[in-house]
Amino acid sequence: MNTSFDLLFEIGWRFASLSLLAIGGINALLPEFHRVVVDVEGWMTSAEFADLFALAQLAPGPNAMVVSLLGWKVAGIPGAFVATIAACGPSSLVSYFAMRALERMRKGALRVVLQRALAPVAIGLVLASGYTLAKAADRSIGALALTVCGAAAIAATRVNPIWVLAAAALAGVAGIA
Amino acid sequence: MLVEERAWLTDREFAELIGMCQVLPGPNVVNLSVMLGARWQGPVGSLLALTGILFVPVIAVLILATFYASVAHTPIAGSAIAGASAAAAGLIIGTAIRLTIGSRPPMRSLLLAAAVFLAVGVAQAPLLWVLAVAVPLAIAVEWRASQ
């Protein structure tokens, strides 16, 4: 693995420049991360991207951990830390400074407008993330069926996602994916 | 945990902070910890909360990834991760469905969500350009609707 300073810098500015576009959280950014790390930079294959996402879901912690794994894949442990700080830093700074302004407009019409305007954008982005991951992960009819089952389980029940992933991993071992 | 175990916040304060996180960019859990840290201890509190919410999970995920890298070449690990990654894609699609059902959006919001999905997911347009069009448009439409 190449852990040169240039590479770390590249990861840092790539991820930092996306930080403020994460409307609806990190899961909204997956198509853009995929576009950058697979299509533009060629740091990994589409299937490796989907595998890293699944690994991040299996680990405890915020779903931002997928960013750490993308950085790790490109530049090892330093890459993981640079990617995490770059992806979370700018948005955290904005949160810090926006908090007081937002508290002032707690009951204001503007905040209701902002929430109503951004909610559908976030839904569209999250759906695009799911579609991007499905395209990367589903290399067989069995895998596609697992994607459909996973979606149904989350949409219709309150089951903990970790059990869905564990069941799907077993199904994979059984030869379904 | 914050509300029930420690009573550091009321339910209502918690709901309000979550609402704020939803209009801010970035990981919601991370933003929430920045805000809580700031509320109690200022900038130092934010920095500590940020370290707390990120550092341990990063270490945990790196241990998992290192373990995975050491077994990745075996067929059984390859099949397991193939199954898990197929289902993980489903989890995200399920989340989008759940968000849509939960918010019972009007037709204009459904159209906007569909347009954003097609542009970013299917056409793979750069996110910055899509947001530069979609966000001001959505705010303008909702502002007019609220008048």
JSON list of C-alpha atoms in Angstrom, two decimals, chain A residues 37-172:
[
{"chain": "A", "resi": 37, "resn": "VAL", "atom": "CA", "xyz": [-13.07, 6.33, -5.46]},
{"chain": "A", "resi": 38, "resn": "VAL", "atom": "CA", "xyz": [-14.12, 3.81, -8.17]},
{"chain": "A", "resi": 39, "resn": "ASP", "atom": "CA", "xyz": [-14.76, 5.78, -11.37]},
{"chain": "A", "resi": 40, "resn": "VAL", "atom": "CA", "xyz": [-12.59, 8.90, -11.04]},
{"chain": "A", "resi": 41, "resn": "GLU", "atom": "CA", "xyz": [-9.60, 7.76, -8.94]},
{"chain": "A", "resi": 42, "resn": "GLY", "atom": "CA", "xyz": [-9.75, 3.99, -9.61]},
{"chain": "A", "resi": 43, "resn": "TRP", "atom": "CA", "xyz": [-8.74, 3.27, -6.00]},
{"chain": "A", "resi": 44, "resn": "MET", "atom": "CA", "xyz": [-10.92, 0.11, -5.81]},
{"chain": "A", "resi": 45, "resn": "THR", "atom": "CA", "xyz": [-13.47, -1.95, -7.74]},
{"chain": "A", "resi": 46, "resn": "SER", "atom": "CA", "xyz": [-17.21, -1.50, -7.44]},
{"chain": "A", "resi": 47, "resn": "ALA", "atom": "CA", "xyz": [-17.51, -4.89, -5.67]},
{"chain": "A", "resi": 48, "resn": "GLU", "atom": "CA", "xyz": [-14.79, -3.96, -3.14]},
{"chain": "A", "resi": 49, "resn": "PHE", "atom": "CA", "xyz": [-16.71, -0.74, -2.43]},
{"chain": "A", "resi": 50, "resn": "ALA", "atom": "CA", "xyz": [-19.89, -2.74, -1.68]},
{"chain": "A", "resi": 51, "resn": "ASP", "atom": "CA", "xyz": [-17.94, -5.16, 0.53]},
{"chain": "A", "resi": 52, "resn": "LEU", "atom": "CA", "xyz": [-16.40, -2.32, 2.57]},
{"chain": "A", "resi": 53, "resn": "PHE", "atom": "CA", "xyz": [-19.85, -0.81, 3.05]},
{"chain": "A", "resi": 54, "resn": "ALA", "atom": "CA", "xyz": [-21.15, -4.14, 4.39]},
{"chain": "A", "resi": 55, "resn": "LEU", "atom": "CA", "xyz": [-18.14, -4.44, 6.74]},
{"chain": "A", "resi": 56, "resn": "ALA", "atom": "CA", "xyz": [-18.82, -0.95, 8.10]},
{"chain": "A", "resi": 57, "resn": "GLN", "atom": "CA", "xyz": [-22.45, -1.92, 8.76]},
{"chain": "A", "resi": 58, "resn": "LEU", "atom": "CA", "xyz": [-21.28, -4.98, 10.70]},
{"chain": "A", "resi": 59, "resn": "ALA", "atom": "CA", "xyz": [-19.12, -2.85, 13.02]},
{"chain": "A", "resi": 60, "resn": "PRO", "atom": "CA", "xyz": [-20.55, -0.92, 15.96]},
{"chain": "A", "resi": 61, "resn": "GLY", "atom": "CA", "xyz": [-20.64, 2.86, 15.70]},
{"chain": "A", "resi": 62, "resn": "PRO", "atom": "CA", "xyz": [-22.03, 5.60, 13.46]},
{"chain": "A", "resi": 63, "resn": "ASN", "atom": "CA", "xyz": [-22.58, 4.80, 9.77]},
{"chain": "A", "resi": 64, "resn": "ALA", "atom": "CA", "xyz": [-19.79, 7.29, 9.00]},
{"chain": "A", "resi": 65, "resn": "MET", "atom": "CA", "xyz": [-17.45, 4.33, 9.58]},
{"chain": "A", "resi": 66, "resn": "VAL", "atom": "CA", "xyz": [-17.73, 3.42, 5.89]},
{"chain": "A", "resi": 67, "resn": "VAL", "atom": "CA", "xyz": [-15.60, 6.51, 5.25]},
{"chain": "A", "resi": 68, "resn": "SER", "atom": "CA", "xyz": [-12.88, 5.18, 7.57]},
{"chain": "A", "resi": 69, "resn": "LEU", "atom": "CA", "xyz": [-12.83, 1.90, 5.65]},
{"chain": "A", "resi": 70, "resn": "LEU", "atom": "CA", "xyz": [-12.62, 3.63, 2.26]},
{"chain": "A", "resi": 71, "resn": "GLY", "atom": "CA", "xyz": [-9.60, 5.56, 3.57]},
{"chain": "A", "resi": 72, "resn": "TRP", "atom": "CA", "xyz": [-8.12, 2.35, 5.02]},
{"chain": "A", "resi": 73, "resn": "LYS", "atom": "CA", "xyz": [-8.47, 0.55, 1.69]},
{"chain": "A", "resi": 74, "resn": "VAL", "atom": "CA", "xyz": [-6.62, 3.34, -0.14]},
{"chain": "A", "resi": 75, "resn": "ALA", "atom": "CA", "xyz": [-3.89, 4.20, 2.37]},
{"chain": "A", "resi": 76, "resn": "GLY", "atom": "CA", "xyz": [-4.00, 1.91, 5.40]},
{"chain": "A", "resi": 77, "resn": "ILE", "atom": "CA", "xyz": [-4.51, 3.12, 8.97]},
{"chain": "A", "resi": 78, "resn": "PRO", "atom": "CA", "xyz": [-3.33, 6.73, 8.33]},
{"chain": "A", "resi": 79, "resn": "GLY", "atom": "CA", "xyz": [-5.80, 6.79, 5.42]},
{"chain": "A", "resi": 80, "resn": "ALA", "atom": "CA", "xyz": [-8.63, 5.71, 7.73]},
{"chain": "A", "resi": 81, "resn": "PHE", "atom": "CA", "xyz": [-7.99, 8.59, 10.14]},
{"chain": "A", "resi": 82, "resn": "VAL", "atom": "CA", "xyz": [-7.47, 11.20, 7.41]},
{"chain": "A", "resi": 83, "resn": "ALA", "atom": "CA", "xyz": [-10.69, 10.12, 5.64]},
{"chain": "A", "resi": 84, "resn": "THR", "atom": "CA", "xyz": [-12.75, 10.16, 8.85]},
{"chain": "A", "resi": 85, "resn": "ILE", "atom": "CA", "xyz": [-11.52, 13.57, 9.98]},
{"chain": "A", "resi": 86, "resn": "ALA", "atom": "CA", "xyz": [-11.89, 15.03, 6.46]},
{"chain": "A", "resi": 87, "resn": "ALA", "atom": "CA", "xyz": [-15.44, 13.73, 6.01]},
{"chain": "A", "resi": 88, "resn": "CYS", "atom": "CA", "xyz": [-16.66, 14.76, 9.48]},
{"chain": "A", "resi": 89, "resn": "GLY", "atom": "CA", "xyz": [-14.61, 17.93, 10.12]},
{"chain": "A", "resi": 90, "resn": "PRO", "atom": "CA", "xyz": [-16.28, 20.56, 7.91]},
{"chain": "A", "resi": 91, "resn": "SER", "atom": "CA", "xyz": [-19.83, 19.40, 8.74]},
{"chain": "A", "resi": 92, "resn": "SER", "atom": "CA", "xyz": [-18.98, 19.35, 12.47]},
{"chain": "A", "resi": 93, "resn": "LEU", "atom": "CA", "xyz": [-17.68, 22.92, 12.29]},
{"chain": "A", "resi": 94, "resn": "VAL", "atom": "CA", "xyz": [-20.89, 24.00, 10.56]},
{"chain": "A", "resi": 95, "resn": "SER", "atom": "CA", "xyz": [-22.96, 22.20, 13.21]},
{"chain": "A", "resi": 96, "resn": "TYR", "atom": "CA", "xyz": [-21.06, 23.96, 15.95]},
{"chain": "A", "resi": 97, "resn": "PHE", "atom": "CA", "xyz": [-21.60, 27.42, 14.53]},
{"chain": "A", "resi": 98, "resn": "ALA", "atom": "CA", "xyz": [-25.11, 26.80, 13.17]},
{"chain": "A", "resi": 99, "resn": "MET", "atom": "CA", "xyz": [-26.41, 25.55, 16.50]},
{"chain": "A", "resi": 100, "resn": "ARG", "atom": "CA", "xyz": [-27.06, 28.99, 17.98]},
{"chain": "A", "resi": 101, "resn": "ALA", "atom": "CA", "xyz": [-28.61, 30.33, 14.78]},
{"chain": "A", "resi": 102, "resn": "LEU", "atom": "CA", "xyz": [-30.90, 27.30, 14.55]},
{"chain": "A", "resi": 103, "resn": "GLU", "atom": "CA", "xyz": [-31.88, 27.55, 18.21]},
{"chain": "A", "resi": 104, "resn": "ARG", "atom": "CA", "xyz": [-32.95, 31.13, 17.62]},
{"chain": "A", "resi": 105, "resn": "MET", "atom": "CA", "xyz": [-35.20, 30.11, 14.73]},
{"chain": "A", "resi": 106, "resn": "ARG", "atom": "CA", "xyz": [-36.55, 27.10, 16.65]},
{"chain": "A", "resi": 107, "resn": "LYS", "atom": "CA", "xyz": [-40.16, 28.11, 16.07]},
{"chain": "A", "resi": 108, "resn": "GLY", "atom": "CA", "xyz": [-39.48, 30.16, 12.95]},
{"chain": "A", "resi": 109, "resn": "ALA", "atom": "CA", "xyz": [-41.14, 29.49, 9.61]},
{"chain": "A", "resi": 110, "resn": "LEU", "atom": "CA", "xyz": [-37.75, 29.31, 7.90]},
{"chain": "A", "resi": 111, "resn": "ARG", "atom": "CA", "xyz": [-36.74, 26.15, 9.72]},
{"chain": "A", "resi": 112, "resn": "VAL", "atom": "CA", "xyz": [-39.98, 24.38, 8.83]},
{"chain": "A", "resi": 113, "resn": "VAL", "atom": "CA", "xyz": [-39.42, 25.39, 5.20]},
{"chain": "A", "resi": 114, "resn": "LEU", "atom": "CA", "xyz": [-35.83, 24.09, 5.32]},
{"chain": "A", "resi": 115, "resn": "GLN", "atom": "CA", "xyz": [-36.90, 20.77, 6.83]},
{"chain": "A", "resi": 116, "resn": "ARG", "atom": "CA", "xyz": [-39.70, 20.28, 4.29]},
{"chain": "A", "resi": 117, "resn": "ALA", "atom": "CA", "xyz": [-37.38, 21.20, 1.42]},
{"chain": "A", "resi": 118, "resn": "LEU", "atom": "CA", "xyz": [-34.43, 19.02, 2.46]},
{"chain": "A", "resi": 119, "resn": "ALA", "atom": "CA", "xyz": [-36.34, 15.89, 3.53]},
{"chain": "A", "resi": 120, "resn": "PRO", "atom": "CA", "xyz": [-37.23, 14.79, -0.05]},
{"chain": "A", "resi": 121, "resn": "VAL", "atom": "CA", "xyz": [-33.69, 15.61, -1.25]},
{"chain": "A", "resi": 122, "resn": "ALA", "atom": "CA", "xyz": [-32.34, 13.34, 1.49]},
{"chain": "A", "resi": 123, "resn": "ILE", "atom": "CA", "xyz": [-34.78, 10.54, 0.57]},
{"chain": "A", "resi": 124, "resn": "GLY", "atom": "CA", "xyz": [-33.77, 10.76, -3.11]},
{"chain": "A", "resi": 125, "resn": "LEU", "atom": "CA", "xyz": [-30.08, 10.62, -2.14]},
{"chain": "A", "resi": 126, "resn": "VAL", "atom": "CA", "xyz": [-30.50, 7.65, 0.22]},
{"chain": "A", "resi": 127, "resn": "LEU", "atom": "CA", "xyz": [-32.44, 5.76, -2.46]},
{"chain": "A", "resi": 128, "resn": "ALA", "atom": "CA", "xyz": [-29.66, 6.57, -4.95]},
{"chain": "A", "resi": 129, "resn": "SER", "atom": "CA", "xyz": [-27.15, 5.16, -2.42]},
{"chain": "A", "resi": 130, "resn": "GLY", "atom": "CA", "xyz": [-29.10, 1.92, -2.14]},
{"chain": "A", "resi": 131, "resn": "TYR", "atom": "CA", "xyz": [-29.31, 1.66, -5.93]},
{"chain": "A", "resi": 132, "resn": "THR", "atom": "CA", "xyz": [-25.56, 2.29, -6.34]},
{"chain": "A", "resi": 133, "resn": "LEU", "atom": "CA", "xyz": [-24.72, -0.37, -3.72]},
{"chain": "A", "resi": 134, "resn": "ALA", "atom": "CA", "xyz": [-27.16, -2.87, -5.22]},
{"chain": "A", "resi": 135, "resn": "LYS", "atom": "CA", "xyz": [-25.61, -2.39, -8.66]},
{"chain": "A", "resi": 136, "resn": "ALA", "atom": "CA", "xyz": [-22.16, -2.97, -7.13]},
{"chain": "A", "resi": 137, "resn": "ALA", "atom": "CA", "xyz": [-23.12, -5.93, -4.92]},
{"chain": "A", "resi": 138, "resn": "ASP", "atom": "CA", "xyz": [-25.69, -7.86, -6.93]},
{"chain": "A", "resi": 139, "resn": "ARG", "atom": "CA", "xyz": [-23.76, -10.13, -9.26]},
{"chain": "A", "resi": 140, "resn": "SER", "atom": "CA", "xyz": [-26.40, -12.92, -9.27]},
{"chain": "A", "resi": 141, "resn": "ILE", "atom": "CA", "xyz": [-30.15, -13.50, -8.97]},
{"chain": "A", "resi": 142, "resn": "GLY", "atom": "CA", "xyz": [-29.60, -14.84, -5.44]},
{"chain": "A", "resi": 143, "resn": "ALA", "atom": "CA", "xyz": [-27.81, -11.64, -4.41]},
{"chain": "A", "resi": 144, "resn": "LEU", "atom": "CA", "xyz": [-30.63, -9.56, -5.88]},
{"chain": "A", "resi": 145, "resn": "ALA", "atom": "CA", "xyz": [-33.12, -11.61, -3.83]},
{"chain": "A", "resi": 146, "resn": "LEU", "atom": "CA", "xyz": [-31.07, -10.89, -0.67]},
{"chain": "A", "resi": 147, "resn": "THR", "atom": "CA", "xyz": [-31.20, -7.16, -1.48]},
{"chain": "A", "resi": 148, "resn": "VAL", "atom": "CA", "xyz": [-35.00, -7.31, -1.86]},
{"chain": "A", "resi": 149, "resn": "CYS", "atom": "CA", "xyz": [-35.34, -9.28, 1.42]},
{"chain": "A", "resi": 150, "resn": "GLY", "atom": "CA", "xyz": [-33.08, -6.80, 3.24]},
{"chain": "A", "resi": 151, "resn": "ALA", "atom": "CA", "xyz": [-35.12, -3.84, 1.97]},
{"chain": "A", "resi": 152, "resn": "ALA", "atom": "CA", "xyz": [-38.41, -5.49, 2.96]},
{"chain": "A", "resi": 153, "resn": "ALA", "atom": "CA", "xyz": [-37.10, -6.38, 6.43]},
{"chain": "A", "resi": 154, "resn": "ILE", "atom": "CA", "xyz": [-36.08, -2.79, 7.16]},
{"chain": "A", "resi": 155, "resn": "ALA", "atom": "CA", "xyz": [-39.11, -1.14, 5.56]},
{"chain": "A", "resi": 156, "resn": "ALA", "atom": "CA", "xyz": [-41.72, -3.38, 7.16]},
{"chain": "A", "resi": 157, "resn": "THR", "atom": "CA", "xyz": [-40.30, -4.61, 10.50]},
{"chain": "A", "resi": 158, "resn": "ARG", "atom": "CA", "xyz": [-38.30, -3.29, 13.45]},
{"chain": "A", "resi": 159, "resn": "VAL", "atom": "CA", "xyz": [-35.65, -6.02, 13.28]},
{"chain": "A", "resi": 160, "resn": "ASN", "atom": "CA", "xyz": [-32.08, -4.99, 14.16]},
{"chain": "A", "resi": 161, "resn": "PRO", "atom": "CA", "xyz": [-30.13, -4.63, 10.85]},
{"chain": "A", "resi": 162, "resn": "ILE", "atom": "CA", "xyz": [-27.23, -6.64, 12.26]},
{"chain": "A", "resi": 163, "resn": "TRP", "atom": "CA", "xyz": [-29.42, -9.81, 12.22]},
{"chain": "A", "resi": 164, "resn": "VAL", "atom": "CA", "xyz": [-30.41, -9.16, 8.61]},
{"chain": "A", "resi": 165, "resn": "LEU", "atom": "CA", "xyz": [-26.73, -8.89, 7.67]},
{"chain": "A", "resi": 166, "resn": "ALA", "atom": "CA", "xyz": [-25.81, -12.01, 9.66]},
{"chain": "A", "resi": 167, "resn": "ALA", "atom": "CA", "xyz": [-28.61, -14.01, 8.01]},
{"chain": "A", "resi": 168, "resn": "ALA", "atom": "CA", "xyz": [-27.53, -12.78, 4.58]},
{"chain": "A", "resi": 169, "resn": "ALA", "atom": "CA", "xyz": [-23.89, -13.71, 5.28]},
{"chain": "A", "resi": 170, "resn": "LEU", "atom": "CA", "xyz": [-25.05, -17.25, 6.16]},
{"chain": "A", "resi": 171, "resn": "ALA", "atom": "CA", "xyz": [-27.15, -17.34, 2.99]},
{"chain": "A", "resi": 172, "resn": "GLY", "atom": "CA", "xyz": [-24.03, -16.28, 1.09]}
]
